[in-house]
Coordinates of C-alpha atoms in Angstrom, one line a residue:
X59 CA 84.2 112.3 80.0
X60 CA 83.0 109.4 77.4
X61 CA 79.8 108.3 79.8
X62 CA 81.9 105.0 79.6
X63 CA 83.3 102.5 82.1
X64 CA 86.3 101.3 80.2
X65 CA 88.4 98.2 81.3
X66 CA 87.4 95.2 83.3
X67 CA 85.6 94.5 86.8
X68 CA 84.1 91.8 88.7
X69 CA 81.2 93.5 87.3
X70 CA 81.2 93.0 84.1
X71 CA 77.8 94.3 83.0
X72 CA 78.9 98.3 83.7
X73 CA 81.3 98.0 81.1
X74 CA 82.4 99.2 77.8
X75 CA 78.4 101.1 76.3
X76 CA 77.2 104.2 77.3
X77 CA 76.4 103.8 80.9
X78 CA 75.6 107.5 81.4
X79 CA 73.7 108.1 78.2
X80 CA 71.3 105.3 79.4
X81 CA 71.0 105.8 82.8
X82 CA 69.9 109.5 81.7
X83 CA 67.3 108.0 79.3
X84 CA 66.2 105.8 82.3
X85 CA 66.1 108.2 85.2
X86 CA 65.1 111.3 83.4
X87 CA 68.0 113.0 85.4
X88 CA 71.4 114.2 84.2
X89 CA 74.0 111.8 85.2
X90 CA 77.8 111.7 86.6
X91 CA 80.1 109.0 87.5
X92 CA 83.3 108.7 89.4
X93 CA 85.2 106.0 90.9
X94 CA 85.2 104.8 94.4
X95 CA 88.6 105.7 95.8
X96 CA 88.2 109.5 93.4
X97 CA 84.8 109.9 94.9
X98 CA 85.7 109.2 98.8
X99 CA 88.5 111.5 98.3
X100 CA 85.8 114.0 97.5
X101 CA 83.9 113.6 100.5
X102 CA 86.4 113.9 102.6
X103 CA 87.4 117.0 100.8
X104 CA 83.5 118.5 101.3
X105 CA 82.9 117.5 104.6
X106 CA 85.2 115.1 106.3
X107 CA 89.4 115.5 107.1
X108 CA 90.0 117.3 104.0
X109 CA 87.7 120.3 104.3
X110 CA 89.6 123.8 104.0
X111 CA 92.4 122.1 101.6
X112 CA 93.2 123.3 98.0
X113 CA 94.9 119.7 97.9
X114 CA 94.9 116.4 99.8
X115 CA 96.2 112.9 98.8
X116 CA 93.7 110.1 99.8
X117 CA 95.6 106.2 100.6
X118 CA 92.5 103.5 100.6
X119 CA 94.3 100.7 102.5
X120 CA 92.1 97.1 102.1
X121 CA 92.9 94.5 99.9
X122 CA 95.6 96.6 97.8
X123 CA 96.3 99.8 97.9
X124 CA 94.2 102.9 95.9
X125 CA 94.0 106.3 96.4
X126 CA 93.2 109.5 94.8
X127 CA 95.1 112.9 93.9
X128 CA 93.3 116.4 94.6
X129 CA 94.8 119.4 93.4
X130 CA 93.0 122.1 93.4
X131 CA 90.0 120.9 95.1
X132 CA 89.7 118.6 91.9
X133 CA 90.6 114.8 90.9
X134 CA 93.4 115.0 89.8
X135 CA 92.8 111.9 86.7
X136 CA 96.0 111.9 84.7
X137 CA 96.6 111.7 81.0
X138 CA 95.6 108.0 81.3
X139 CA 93.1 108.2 84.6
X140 CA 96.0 106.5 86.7
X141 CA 96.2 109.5 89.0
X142 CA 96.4 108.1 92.8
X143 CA 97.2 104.8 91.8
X144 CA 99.7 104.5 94.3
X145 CA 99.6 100.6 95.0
X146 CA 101.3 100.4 91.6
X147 CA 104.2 102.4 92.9
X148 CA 107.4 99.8 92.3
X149 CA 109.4 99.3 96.0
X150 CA 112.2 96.9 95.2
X151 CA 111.1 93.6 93.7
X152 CA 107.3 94.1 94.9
X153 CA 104.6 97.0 94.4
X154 CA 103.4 99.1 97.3
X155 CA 100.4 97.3 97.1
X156 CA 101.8 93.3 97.7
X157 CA 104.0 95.2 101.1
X158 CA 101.8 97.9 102.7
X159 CA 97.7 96.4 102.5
X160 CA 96.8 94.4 105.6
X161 CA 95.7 91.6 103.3
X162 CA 98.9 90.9 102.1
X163 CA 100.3 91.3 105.3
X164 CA 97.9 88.6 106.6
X165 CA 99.3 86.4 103.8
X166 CA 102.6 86.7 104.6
X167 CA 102.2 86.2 108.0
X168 CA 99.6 82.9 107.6
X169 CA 102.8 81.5 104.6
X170 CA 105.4 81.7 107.3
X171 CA 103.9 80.3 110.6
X172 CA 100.9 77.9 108.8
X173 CA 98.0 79.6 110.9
X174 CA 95.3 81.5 109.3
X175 CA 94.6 85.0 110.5
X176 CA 93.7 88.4 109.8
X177 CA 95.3 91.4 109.3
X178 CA 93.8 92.7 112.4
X179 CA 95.1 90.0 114.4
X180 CA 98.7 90.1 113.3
X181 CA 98.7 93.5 113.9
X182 CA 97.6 93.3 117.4
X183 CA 100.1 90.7 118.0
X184 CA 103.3 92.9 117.0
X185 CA 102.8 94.5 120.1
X186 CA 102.6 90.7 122.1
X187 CA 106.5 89.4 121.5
X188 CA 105.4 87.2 118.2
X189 CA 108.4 88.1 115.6
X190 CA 106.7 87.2 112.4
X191 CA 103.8 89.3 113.5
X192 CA 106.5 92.4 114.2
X193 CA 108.5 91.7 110.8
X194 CA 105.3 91.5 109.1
X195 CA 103.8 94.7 110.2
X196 CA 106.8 96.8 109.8
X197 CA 107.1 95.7 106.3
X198 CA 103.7 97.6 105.8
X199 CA 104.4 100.4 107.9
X200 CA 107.7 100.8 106.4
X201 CA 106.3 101.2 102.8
X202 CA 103.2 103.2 103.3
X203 CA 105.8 105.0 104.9
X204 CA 108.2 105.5 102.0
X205 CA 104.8 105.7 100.0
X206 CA 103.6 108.6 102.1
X207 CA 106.8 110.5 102.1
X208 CA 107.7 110.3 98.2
X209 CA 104.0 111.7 97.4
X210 CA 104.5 114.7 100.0
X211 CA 107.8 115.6 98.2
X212 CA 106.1 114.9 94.9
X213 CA 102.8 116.8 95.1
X214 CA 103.2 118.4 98.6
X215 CA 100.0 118.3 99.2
X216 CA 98.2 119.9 102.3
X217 CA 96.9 116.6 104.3
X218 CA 97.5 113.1 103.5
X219 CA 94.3 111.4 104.4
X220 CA 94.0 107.4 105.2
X221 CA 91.0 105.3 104.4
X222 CA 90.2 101.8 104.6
X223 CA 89.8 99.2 107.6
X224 CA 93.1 99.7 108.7
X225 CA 92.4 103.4 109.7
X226 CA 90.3 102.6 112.2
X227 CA 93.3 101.2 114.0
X228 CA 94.8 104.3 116.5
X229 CA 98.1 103.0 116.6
X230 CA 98.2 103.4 112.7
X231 CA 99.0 106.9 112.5
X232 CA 101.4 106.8 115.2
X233 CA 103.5 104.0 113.7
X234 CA 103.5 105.6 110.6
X235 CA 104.7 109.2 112.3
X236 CA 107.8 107.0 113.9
X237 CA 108.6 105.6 110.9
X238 CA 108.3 108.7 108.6
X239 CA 110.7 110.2 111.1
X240 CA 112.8 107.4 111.0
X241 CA 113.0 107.8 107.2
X242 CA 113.7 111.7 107.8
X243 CA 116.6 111.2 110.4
X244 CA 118.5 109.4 107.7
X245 CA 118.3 112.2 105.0
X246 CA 120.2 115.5 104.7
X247 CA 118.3 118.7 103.9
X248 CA 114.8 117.1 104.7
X249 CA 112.1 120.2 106.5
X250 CA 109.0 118.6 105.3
X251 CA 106.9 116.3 107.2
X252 CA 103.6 115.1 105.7
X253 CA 100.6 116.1 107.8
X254 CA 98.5 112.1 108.1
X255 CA 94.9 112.3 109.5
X256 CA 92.4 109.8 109.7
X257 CA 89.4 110.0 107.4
X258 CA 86.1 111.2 108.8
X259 CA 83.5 109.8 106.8
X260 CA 84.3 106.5 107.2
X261 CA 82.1 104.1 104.8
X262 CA 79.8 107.5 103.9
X263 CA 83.0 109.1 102.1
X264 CA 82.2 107.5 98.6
X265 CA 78.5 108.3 98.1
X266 CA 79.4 111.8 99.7
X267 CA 81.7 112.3 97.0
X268 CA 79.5 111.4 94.3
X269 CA 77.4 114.0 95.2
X270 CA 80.5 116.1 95.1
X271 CA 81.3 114.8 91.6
X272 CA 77.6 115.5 90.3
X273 CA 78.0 119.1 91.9
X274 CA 81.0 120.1 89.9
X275 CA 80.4 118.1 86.5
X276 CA 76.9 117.8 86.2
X277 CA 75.4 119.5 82.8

């Protein structure tokens, strides 16, 4: 709303003038902005796994954990632009992002055995008898788990739509499912079961959804 980047970034040249007022001047053209995770959640709202919905929450799983909140087929910001900041979300002594990106699984995994691999890796070898591998990817399946649930029953919203690397693995969803019901079995009263899908746009999703963001704030 400012034409302002506030904060702090490892680009620190975007920050803190009026970045849209210039870049107007520059261009000629009227100018929006939007964040990455805000503006993929928009894509995938126009034309990828969230088209149709009135509301959608949007997990981008790398090095932490980001997202975005629509409601309404808009961003939903928040009084102090932390909407669908879920890796901040607190789950016991750590946030959801240190337990549930693949990053951090990778570090846990390369702390305890000495090695050095990916998250891709470790994940592959839960499923070839290596315990720390196992441990270490239920720990991030349990909390996106716990993550994914408490949002459904906070927001409810329609779809809940994964982004990131990890998404392109197909045994993500699946794992997730299992351990969502998992977490179900063990309540009382529980009917609701968040709907996960895969985003569609893949590495597209964020420039899609700036053109989404110019379309509905634009002057």
């Amino acid at each position: 709303k400012t034409g302002i980047i506030g904060g702090s970034s490892a680009i620190p040249y975007i920050h803190n003038f009026k970045i849209v007022d210039e870049l107007e001047k520059r261009f000629g053209l009227p100018v929006s902005i939007e964040n990455d995770a805000n503006s993929a959640a928009l894509g995938e709202l126009a034309e990828g796994s969230g088209k149709g919905c009135d509301s959608m929450a949007f997990f981008v799983i790398g090095t932490g954990i980001g997202g975005a909140l629509i409601i309404n087929q808009k961003v939903w910001h928040g009084a102090h632009l932390f909407g669908g900041e879920f890796g901040y979300m607190i789950m016991g002594a750590h946030t959801l992002s240190e337990l549930g990106s693949p990053v951090a699984m990778a570090n846990r995994y390369n702390k305890r055995t000495g090695k050095h691999l990916d998250g891709k890796t470790i994940f592959e070898l839960a499923d070839k008898d290596d315990p720390a591998a196992s441990d270490e990817r239920q720990t991030l399946i349990h909390a996106l788990a716990v993550a994914i649930y408490n949002i459904q029953h906070s927001f409810d919203p329609e779809k809940i739509v994964l982004g990131g690397g990890i998404s392109n693995n197909p045994k993500l969803i699946p794992l997730l499912n299992k351990e969502i019901d998992r977490l179900r079995d063990g309540l009382d009263l529980v009917t609701l079961k968040p709907d996960i899908v895969l985003c569609k746009l893949k590495s597209d999703a964020n420039l899609r959804g700036a053109v989404a963001d110019f379309e509905q704030n634009a002057k």
